């Protein structure tokens, strides 16, 4: 995990750098907004920690520029200001979180961890269970490396199952998610669709992933 710290107070920058390096993060430091912008645009960081008051380009403007350039790297803003308006300005500019100076290092670390976790979840576009995978960007499903062709509804159903692994899903929950609230759950349409999906996902394999829960609905899990 690589983190860029943009902070002009050298003592504070060193304090953050040392602390993060002790936690095994790789840390680069820039002491003004322009240098920070150059590094943030040129390198792939997992997180940016930006001070608001910076020489050459302040943290708010820097954040706006990065977001305009479609850099979605999580940003933690460090601010000496404590009024609500300033916090709102920080978040409005595109920052993900802020921390008011002075702060305890433990709190900085907790926020860093939380932002990195969030970023990792957004990046992992592939949902998996056993040897089944679904790429939520390309909409391709594969089992044991072989592509499975899915209709739009089957795709939606499979994605819903994968996002709720190990969770028993009632027919009502499934129908609300896939068809919206207008759907009449008295029909067996859900069962029909689940069976179509099973034929494609499970029938040719020894390990079953979609299981019926009698009287309730379905669950996707490894046995
Ligand atoms: Ca400053």
XYZ file of C-alpha atoms in Angstrom, residues 11-213:
203
model
C 7.655 18.156 11.444
C 4.088 17.004 10.928
C 4.990 15.386 7.587
C 7.846 13.469 9.183
C 5.668 12.390 12.107
C 3.025 10.971 9.749
C 5.598 9.386 7.461
C 7.454 7.673 10.279
C 4.261 6.412 11.883
C 2.879 5.007 8.650
C 6.186 3.394 7.709
C 6.207 1.629 11.066
C 2.868 0.177 10.015
C 4.522 -1.070 6.798
C 3.023 1.426 4.397
C 5.222 2.949 1.700
C 5.111 6.723 2.078
C 6.071 9.612 -0.212
C 5.998 13.195 1.006
C 5.436 16.421 -0.927
C 5.822 19.784 0.806
C 3.645 21.903 -1.464
C 0.464 21.536 -3.493
C 2.070 21.621 -6.939
C 4.579 18.911 -6.137
C 1.744 16.940 -4.546
C -0.347 17.279 -7.680
C 2.509 16.123 -9.896
C 3.094 13.030 -7.774
C -0.598 12.243 -7.306
C -1.257 12.412 -11.039
C 1.916 10.627 -12.079
C 1.947 7.720 -9.625
C -0.538 5.168 -8.455
C -1.177 5.752 -4.781
C -3.690 3.849 -2.697
C -4.380 6.882 -0.515
C -3.618 10.606 -0.373
C -3.315 12.555 2.881
C -3.615 16.269 2.091
C -3.186 19.273 4.328
C -5.625 22.090 3.481
C -3.294 25.070 3.918
C -0.452 24.427 1.488
C 1.889 26.702 -0.461
C 1.396 27.008 -4.259
C -1.895 25.101 -4.361
C -4.118 24.437 -1.360
C -5.572 21.047 -0.470
C -9.105 21.916 -1.590
C -7.973 23.075 -5.049
C -5.670 20.086 -5.325
C -8.529 17.729 -4.503
C -10.781 19.399 -7.081
C -8.096 19.119 -9.754
C -7.525 15.436 -9.034
C -11.230 14.643 -9.161
C -11.595 16.606 -12.408
C -8.764 14.487 -13.819
C -10.774 11.430 -12.772
C -8.320 10.339 -10.098
C -10.497 8.429 -7.640
C -7.760 7.724 -5.075
C -9.246 8.064 -1.565
C -8.343 11.407 0.055
C -8.003 12.134 3.749
C -7.918 15.877 4.399
C -5.988 17.326 7.330
C -7.394 20.603 8.517
C -6.511 23.029 11.276
C -9.918 24.596 10.904
C -12.754 23.310 12.971
C -15.846 25.087 11.725
C -18.534 22.998 10.066
C -18.292 25.111 6.919
C -14.655 24.186 6.436
C -15.356 20.509 6.886
C -18.181 20.720 4.386
C -15.898 22.542 1.922
C -13.365 19.739 2.282
C -15.865 17.000 1.608
C -17.525 19.022 -1.195
C -14.204 19.365 -2.976
C -14.084 15.574 -3.301
C -12.243 14.436 -0.173
C -13.461 11.200 1.437
C -12.758 12.035 5.046
C -11.100 14.721 7.149
C -9.169 14.924 10.385
C -8.766 18.060 12.479
C -5.302 19.045 13.692
C -3.950 18.330 16.201
C -4.811 14.652 15.992
C -3.693 11.480 17.687
C -1.737 9.185 15.389
C -3.991 6.267 16.364
C -6.954 8.145 14.932
C -5.134 8.960 11.708
C -4.225 5.303 11.385
C -7.803 4.167 11.975
C -9.027 6.487 9.220
C -6.273 5.406 6.861
C -7.220 1.762 7.377
C -10.891 2.444 6.843
C -10.302 4.392 3.608
C -7.943 1.751 2.251
C -10.484 -0.955 2.995
C -13.206 0.994 1.217
C -10.957 1.564 -1.793
C -10.085 -2.138 -1.999
C -13.745 -3.127 -1.995
C -14.564 -0.747 -4.808
C -11.651 -2.009 -6.863
C -12.508 -5.691 -6.582
C -14.976 -5.940 -9.420
C -14.899 -9.730 -9.457
C -17.278 -11.581 -7.153
C -16.290 -15.156 -6.349
C -17.416 -18.346 -4.724
C -15.545 -21.628 -5.140
C -14.591 -21.813 -8.850
C -17.412 -19.506 -9.946
C -16.601 -15.882 -10.717
C -18.574 -12.929 -11.933
C -16.921 -9.799 -13.277
C -19.261 -6.918 -12.463
C -17.528 -4.627 -14.966
C -17.534 -6.846 -18.066
C -20.620 -8.798 -16.849
C -18.902 -12.080 -17.677
C -19.500 -15.166 -15.592
C -17.127 -18.118 -15.514
C -17.137 -21.424 -13.777
C -13.954 -23.497 -13.717
C -12.592 -21.047 -16.286
C -15.443 -21.602 -18.767
C -17.635 -18.676 -19.802
C -21.323 -18.953 -18.898
C -23.793 -16.996 -21.028
C -26.434 -15.291 -18.934
C -29.571 -13.325 -19.734
C -29.973 -9.924 -18.073
C -32.245 -11.322 -15.334
C -30.007 -14.332 -14.729
C -27.037 -12.005 -14.396
C -28.907 -9.843 -11.878
C -29.905 -12.913 -9.922
C -26.390 -14.340 -9.875
C -24.896 -11.013 -8.801
C -27.474 -10.769 -6.008
C -26.643 -14.282 -4.806
C -22.909 -13.575 -4.888
C -23.238 -10.312 -2.990
C -25.218 -12.170 -0.326
C -23.176 -15.352 -0.039
C -24.152 -17.627 2.865
C -27.300 -15.587 3.417
C -30.691 -17.227 2.988
C -32.711 -15.125 0.540
C -36.469 -15.403 0.609
C -38.453 -15.319 -2.628
C -39.860 -11.959 -1.536
C -36.389 -10.450 -1.049
C -35.230 -11.837 -4.384
C -38.283 -10.604 -6.265
C -38.055 -7.134 -4.735
C -34.444 -6.891 -5.759
C -34.722 -8.287 -9.274
C -38.222 -7.238 -10.313
C -39.042 -4.364 -7.998
C -42.018 -4.191 -5.682
C -44.689 -4.670 -8.340
C -43.969 -8.365 -8.664
C -46.530 -10.912 -7.464
C -44.615 -13.369 -5.285
C -47.480 -15.849 -5.447
C -46.238 -17.094 -8.817
C -43.367 -19.476 -9.262
C -41.428 -17.116 -11.519
C -38.551 -16.891 -9.026
C -38.217 -20.672 -8.993
C -38.250 -20.750 -12.784
C -35.431 -18.192 -12.988
C -33.413 -19.831 -10.249
C -33.723 -23.137 -12.102
C -32.521 -21.553 -15.332
C -29.550 -20.157 -13.456
C -28.859 -23.503 -11.795
C -28.816 -25.245 -15.139
C -26.102 -22.911 -16.283
C -24.103 -22.543 -13.077
C -24.483 -25.829 -11.190
C -25.839 -28.684 -13.296
C -22.578 -29.763 -14.944
C -20.534 -29.584 -11.754
C -20.280 -31.871 -8.771
C -20.221 -29.020 -6.256
C -23.592 -27.345 -5.921
C -23.559 -23.631 -5.099
C -27.240 -22.657 -5.201
C -29.201 -24.476 -2.512
C -32.923 -24.555 -1.832
C -33.994 -23.724 1.695
